[in-house]
PDB file of C-alpha atoms in Angstrom:
ATOM      1  CA  MET A   1     104.716 104.218  83.507  1.00 75.00           C
ATOM      2  CA  ASN A   2     106.950 104.835  80.488  1.00 85.00           C
ATOM      3  CA  LEU A   3     110.439 105.759  81.737  1.00 87.00           C
ATOM      4  CA  LYS A   4     111.620 106.845  78.279  1.00 91.00           C
ATOM      5  CA  LYS A   5     108.655 109.209  77.888  1.00 91.00           C
ATOM      6  CA  ILE A   6     109.207 110.600  81.383  1.00 91.00           C
ATOM      7  CA  GLY A   7     112.897 111.081  80.596  1.00 91.00           C
ATOM      8  CA  GLN A   8     112.114 112.939  77.380  1.00 93.00           C
ATOM      9  CA  PHE A   9     109.667 115.161  79.251  1.00 93.00           C
ATOM     10  CA  LEU A  10     112.262 115.941  81.948  1.00 93.00           C
ATOM     11  CA  LYS A  11     114.769 116.808  79.218  1.00 93.00           C
ATOM     12  CA  TYR A  12     112.195 119.033  77.508  1.00 93.00           C
ATOM     13  CA  LEU A  13     111.451 120.847  80.784  1.00 94.00           C
ATOM     14  CA  ARG A  14     115.161 121.370  81.478  1.00 93.00           C
ATOM     15  CA  LYS A  15     115.795 122.750  77.999  1.00 94.00           C
ATOM     16  CA  GLU A  16     112.725 124.961  78.352  1.00 92.00           C
ATOM     17  CA  LYS A  17     114.424 126.527  81.394  1.00 91.00           C
ATOM     18  CA  GLY A  18     117.627 126.877  79.361  1.00 93.00           C
ATOM     19  CA  ILE A  19     119.920 125.035  81.773  1.00 94.00           C
ATOM     20  CA  THR A  20     122.408 122.188  81.380  1.00 93.00           C
ATOM     21  CA  GLN A  21     122.221 118.822  83.101  1.00 93.00           C
ATOM     22  CA  GLU A  22     125.107 119.866  85.330  1.00 93.00           C
ATOM     23  CA  GLN A  23     123.360 123.086  86.347  1.00 93.00           C
ATOM     24  CA  PHE A  24     120.158 121.216  87.139  1.00 93.00           C
ATOM     25  CA  ALA A  25     122.106 118.560  89.034  1.00 92.00           C
ATOM     26  CA  GLU A  26     123.700 121.284  91.148  1.00 92.00           C
ATOM     27  CA  ILE A  27     120.281 122.781  91.919  1.00 91.00           C
ATOM     28  CA  LEU A  28     119.005 119.394  93.131  1.00 90.00           C
ATOM     29  CA  GLY A  29     122.235 118.340  94.834  1.00 90.00           C
ATOM     30  CA  VAL A  30     122.777 115.261  92.650  1.00 90.00           C
ATOM     31  CA  SER A  31     125.354 114.355  90.006  1.00 90.00           C
ATOM     32  CA  GLY A  32     125.070 115.275  86.345  1.00 90.00           C
ATOM     33  CA  ARG A  33     125.196 111.560  85.588  1.00 92.00           C
ATOM     34  CA  THR A  34     122.075 111.047  87.712  1.00 92.00           C
ATOM     35  CA  VAL A  35     120.181 113.696  85.719  1.00 93.00           C
ATOM     36  CA  SER A  36     121.371 112.039  82.508  1.00 93.00           C
ATOM     37  CA  ARG A  37     120.022 108.676  83.698  1.00 92.00           C
ATOM     38  CA  TRP A  38     116.648 110.249  84.440  1.00 93.00           C
ATOM     39  CA  GLU A  39     116.492 111.889  81.036  1.00 92.00           C
ATOM     40  CA  THR A  40     117.426 108.696  79.179  1.00 92.00           C
ATOM     41  CA  GLY A  41     114.813 106.712  81.103  1.00 89.00           C
ATOM     42  CA  VAL A  42     117.334 104.459  82.852  1.00 90.00           C
ATOM     43  CA  ASN A  43     116.338 105.564  86.374  1.00 87.00           C
ATOM     44  CA  MET A  44     113.602 107.522  88.094  1.00 88.00           C
ATOM     45  CA  PRO A  45     114.175 110.151  90.756  1.00 88.00           C
ATOM     46  CA  ASP A  46     113.187 109.309  94.327  1.00 85.00           C
ATOM     47  CA  LEU A  47     109.803 110.665  95.343  1.00 81.00           C
ATOM     48  CA  ASP A  48     111.242 113.527  97.409  1.00 81.00           C
ATOM     49  CA  VAL A  49     113.444 114.597  94.480  1.00 87.00           C
ATOM     50  CA  LEU A  50     110.482 114.252  92.128  1.00 87.00           C
ATOM     51  CA  ILE A  51     108.619 116.782  94.269  1.00 86.00           C
ATOM     52  CA  GLN A  52     111.588 119.174  94.052  1.00 89.00           C
ATOM     53  CA  ILE A  53     111.685 118.739  90.259  1.00 92.00           C
ATOM     54  CA  ALA A  54     107.956 119.436  89.959  1.00 89.00           C
ATOM     55  CA  ASP A  55     108.330 122.570  92.090  1.00 88.00           C
ATOM     56  CA  TYR A  56     111.325 123.800  90.109  1.00 92.00           C
ATOM     57  CA  TYR A  57     109.698 123.266  86.713  1.00 91.00           C
ATOM     58  CA  GLU A  58     106.305 124.424  88.017  1.00 88.00           C
ATOM     59  CA  VAL A  59     104.500 121.300  86.825  1.00 89.00           C
ATOM     60  CA  GLU A  60     102.404 118.711  88.614  1.00 84.00           C
ATOM     61  CA  ILE A  61     103.959 115.428  89.708  1.00 84.00           C
ATOM     62  CA  ARG A  62     101.279 113.644  87.710  1.00 82.00           C
ATOM     63  CA  GLU A  63     102.465 115.469  84.570  1.00 87.00           C
ATOM     64  CA  ILE A  64     106.004 114.206  85.137  1.00 89.00           C
ATOM     65  CA  LEU A  65     104.788 110.654  85.749  1.00 86.00           C
ATOM     66  CA  ASP A  66     102.632 110.820  82.608  1.00 85.00           C
ATOM     67  CA  GLY A  67     105.491 112.367  80.621  1.00 87.00           C
ATOM     68  CA  GLU A  68     103.354 115.214  79.292  1.00 83.00           C
ATOM     69  CA  ARG A  69     101.659 118.438  80.283  1.00 80.00           C
ATOM     70  CA  LYS A  70      98.066 118.307  81.475  1.00 73.00           C
ATOM     71  CA  GLY A  71      95.555 121.098  81.315  1.00 61.00           C
ATOM     72  CA  GLU A  72      93.957 120.697  84.727  1.00 56.00           C
ATOM     73  CA  LYS A  73      95.713 121.273  88.040  1.00 57.00           C
ATOM     74  CA  MET A  74      96.172 118.536  90.641  1.00 54.00           C
ATOM     75  CA  ASN A  75      93.864 119.216  93.532  1.00 62.00           C
ATOM     76  CA  LYS A  76      95.355 120.248  96.863  1.00 66.00           C
ATOM     77  CA  GLU A  77      94.237 117.069  98.622  1.00 68.00           C
ATOM     78  CA  MET A  78      96.092 114.869  96.122  1.00 68.00           C
ATOM     79  CA  GLU A  79      99.204 117.006  96.421  1.00 68.00           C
ATOM     80  CA  ASP A  80      99.112 116.740 100.217  1.00 70.00           C
ATOM     81  CA  THR A  81      98.801 112.957  99.947  1.00 73.00           C
ATOM     82  CA  VAL A  82     101.826 112.765  97.648  1.00 70.00           C
ATOM     83  CA  LEU A  83     103.841 114.928 100.044  1.00 71.00           C
ATOM     84  CA  LYS A  84     102.888 112.683 102.974  1.00 74.00           C
ATOM     85  CA  VAL A  85     103.940 109.597 101.014  1.00 74.00           C
ATOM     86  CA  ALA A  86     107.270 111.251 100.234  1.00 72.00           C
ATOM     87  CA  ASP A  87     107.807 112.117 103.900  1.00 72.00           C
ATOM     88  CA  TYR A  88     106.963 108.565 104.915  1.00 72.00           C
ATOM     89  CA  SER A  89     109.324 107.166 102.283  1.00 72.00           C
ATOM     90  CA  ASN A  90     112.151 109.388 103.527  1.00 74.00           C
ATOM     91  CA  HIS A  91     111.461 108.421 107.128  1.00 75.00           C
ATOM     92  CA  GLU A  92     111.591 104.717 106.225  1.00 76.00           C
ATOM     93  CA  LYS A  93     114.862 105.171 104.312  1.00 78.00           C
ATOM     94  CA  GLN A  94     116.413 106.994 107.271  1.00 82.00           C
ATOM     95  CA  ARG A  95     115.237 104.309 109.678  1.00 84.00           C
ATOM     96  CA  LEU A  96     116.697 101.538 107.537  1.00 82.00           C
ATOM     97  CA  ALA A  97     119.946 103.440 107.037  1.00 83.00           C
ATOM     98  CA  LYS A  98     120.281 103.896 110.806  1.00 88.00           C
ATOM     99  CA  ARG A  99     119.717 100.173 111.415  1.00 87.00           C
ATOM    100  CA  MET A 100     122.242  99.293 108.739  1.00 86.00           C
ATOM    101  CA  SER A 101     124.802 101.680 110.224  1.00 89.00           C
ATOM    102  CA  ILE A 102     124.421 100.078 113.657  1.00 91.00           C
ATOM    103  CA  LEU A 103     124.746  96.617 112.164  1.00 89.00           C
ATOM    104  CA  LEU A 104     127.852  97.562 110.171  1.00 90.00           C
ATOM    105  CA  PHE A 105     129.395  99.186 113.255  1.00 92.00           C
ATOM    106  CA  CYS A 106     128.854  95.935 115.198  1.00 93.00           C
ATOM    107  CA  GLY A 107     130.515  94.036 112.345  1.00 92.00           C
ATOM    108  CA  LEU A 108     133.461  96.419 112.459  1.00 93.00           C
ATOM    109  CA  ILE A 109     133.835  95.856 116.206  1.00 94.00           C
ATOM    110  CA  ALA A 110     133.693  92.077 115.737  1.00 93.00           C
ATOM    111  CA  PHE A 111     136.328  92.216 113.016  1.00 93.00           C
ATOM    112  CA  THR A 112     138.527  94.443 115.186  1.00 93.00           C
ATOM    113  CA  VAL A 113     138.222  91.917 118.032  1.00 91.00           C
ATOM    114  CA  TYR A 114     139.281  89.164 115.642  1.00 91.00           C
ATOM    115  CA  LEU A 115     142.273  91.184 114.381  1.00 92.00           C
ATOM    116  CA  VAL A 116     143.421  91.968 117.931  1.00 91.00           C
ATOM    117  CA  MET A 117     143.119  88.298 118.921  1.00 89.00           C
ATOM    118  CA  GLU A 118     145.041  87.292 115.790  1.00 89.00           C
ATOM    119  CA  PHE A 119     147.740  89.914 116.445  1.00 89.00           C
ATOM    120  CA  VAL A 120     148.353  88.806 120.038  1.00 89.00           C
ATOM    121  CA  GLY A 121     148.208  85.143 119.050  1.00 86.00           C
ATOM    122  CA  ALA A 122     145.067  84.316 121.009  1.00 80.00           C
ATOM    123  CA  ALA A 123     143.256  83.162 117.870  1.00 75.00           C
ATOM    124  CA  ASP A 124     145.742  80.284 117.489  1.00 78.00           C
ATOM    125  CA  VAL A 125     145.270  78.950 121.011  1.00 79.00           C
ATOM    126  CA  LYS A 126     143.012  75.901 121.009  1.00 84.00           C
ATOM    127  CA  GLY A 127     139.860  76.206 123.081  1.00 84.00           C
ATOM    128  CA  VAL A 128     137.778  79.211 124.075  1.00 87.00           C
ATOM    129  CA  GLN A 129     140.092  81.805 122.483  1.00 86.00           C
ATOM    130  CA  GLU A 130     140.020  80.075 119.122  1.00 86.00           C
ATOM    131  CA  GLU A 131     136.219  79.749 119.295  1.00 88.00           C
ATOM    132  CA  ALA A 132     135.836  83.428 120.226  1.00 88.00           C
ATOM    133  CA  ALA A 133     138.090  84.518 117.363  1.00 89.00           C
ATOM    134  CA  SER A 134     136.178  82.296 114.910  1.00 90.00           C
ATOM    135  CA  ALA A 135     132.835  83.626 116.170  1.00 91.00           C
ATOM    136  CA  ALA A 136     134.014  87.252 115.816  1.00 91.00           C
ATOM    137  CA  LEU A 137     135.262  86.611 112.275  1.00 92.00           C
ATOM    138  CA  GLY A 138     132.069  84.745 111.332  1.00 94.00           C
ATOM    139  CA  PHE A 139     129.885  87.541 112.708  1.00 93.00           C
ATOM    140  CA  ALA A 140     131.889  90.207 110.845  1.00 93.00           C
ATOM    141  CA  TYR A 141     131.674  88.186 107.616  1.00 92.00           C
ATOM    142  CA  GLY A 142     127.924  87.677 108.057  1.00 93.00           C
ATOM    143  CA  ILE A 143     127.396  91.408 108.590  1.00 91.00           C
ATOM    144  CA  MET A 144     129.442  92.148 105.475  1.00 90.00           C
ATOM    145  CA  ILE A 145     127.282  89.781 103.402  1.00 90.00           C
ATOM    146  CA  THR A 146     124.129  91.342 104.846  1.00 86.00           C
ATOM    147  CA  GLY A 147     125.412  94.825 103.945  1.00 85.00           C
ATOM    148  CA  VAL A 148     126.130  93.784 100.368  1.00 86.00           C
ATOM    149  CA  LEU A 149     122.726  92.116  99.985  1.00 84.00           C
ATOM    150  CA  TYR A 150     120.965  95.141 101.468  1.00 79.00           C
ATOM    151  CA  THR A 151     122.717  97.767  99.366  1.00 78.00           C
ATOM    152  CA  SER A 152     122.300  95.733  96.169  1.00 79.00           C
ATOM    153  CA  GLY A 153     118.542  95.393  96.719  1.00 75.00           C
ATOM    154  CA  CYS A 154     118.686  91.584  96.864  1.00 78.00           C
ATOM    155  CA  LEU A 155     117.156  91.505 100.356  1.00 74.00           C
ATOM    156  CA  MET A 156     114.052  93.317  99.128  1.00 74.00           C
ATOM    157  CA  LYS A 157     113.696  90.871  96.224  1.00 78.00           C
ATOM    158  CA  PHE A 158     114.108  87.957  98.609  1.00 77.00           C
ATOM    159  CA  LYS A 159     111.498  89.434 100.970  1.00 76.00           C
ATOM    160  CA  ALA A 160     109.024  89.863  98.090  1.00 76.00           C
ATOM    161  CA  PHE A 161     109.702  86.295  96.928  1.00 80.00           C
ATOM    162  CA  LYS A 162     109.147  84.997 100.462  1.00 79.00           C
ATOM    163  CA  LYS A 163     105.805  86.842 100.677  1.00 79.00           C
ATOM    164  CA  ARG A 164     104.658  85.310  97.384  1.00 81.00           C
ATOM    165  CA  LEU A 165     105.612  81.832  98.588  1.00 82.00           C
ATOM    166  CA  LEU A 166     103.835  82.229 101.902  1.00 83.00           C
ATOM    167  CA  LYS A 167     100.636  83.407 100.223  1.00 78.00           C
ATOM    168  CA  ARG A 168     100.591  80.280  98.063  1.00 67.00           C
ATOM    169  CA  GLY A 169     101.009  77.936 101.032  1.00 52.00           C
TER     170      GLY A 169
END
């Protein structure tokens, strides 16, 4: 898949419609910068957005992915499969986002517990209070690190690396 070629094709299609990047971005509900990144080949649209783009420009998804117009039409069965994959992808993203939200909320609660204990002076008392405050702070910090790793994509890279290692062993 040639991202530069795809980007040039997306730019060609947009100009063919006679609209600006900002106008197209507004139609799709994304930023003009996002459209610019697609057209320069820096990024690719998500699958659900790709379907919207294909519908708007009245081209096949395969044509966008190939970066050029094709003569034959994609058969209905293939189109249905692509739509199902897009729905599945969206469902998975929503599921992961919900899990991450719950995890971050728990981290926020733990940090709030730590702050309250620190404010009332319980975190400085040796023994159970100090241990509880340290545990709450450690949990909140761990959740924060997990959130950063998740949103940066490092967790997915680590998971893929782990799979490769396990297959070798």
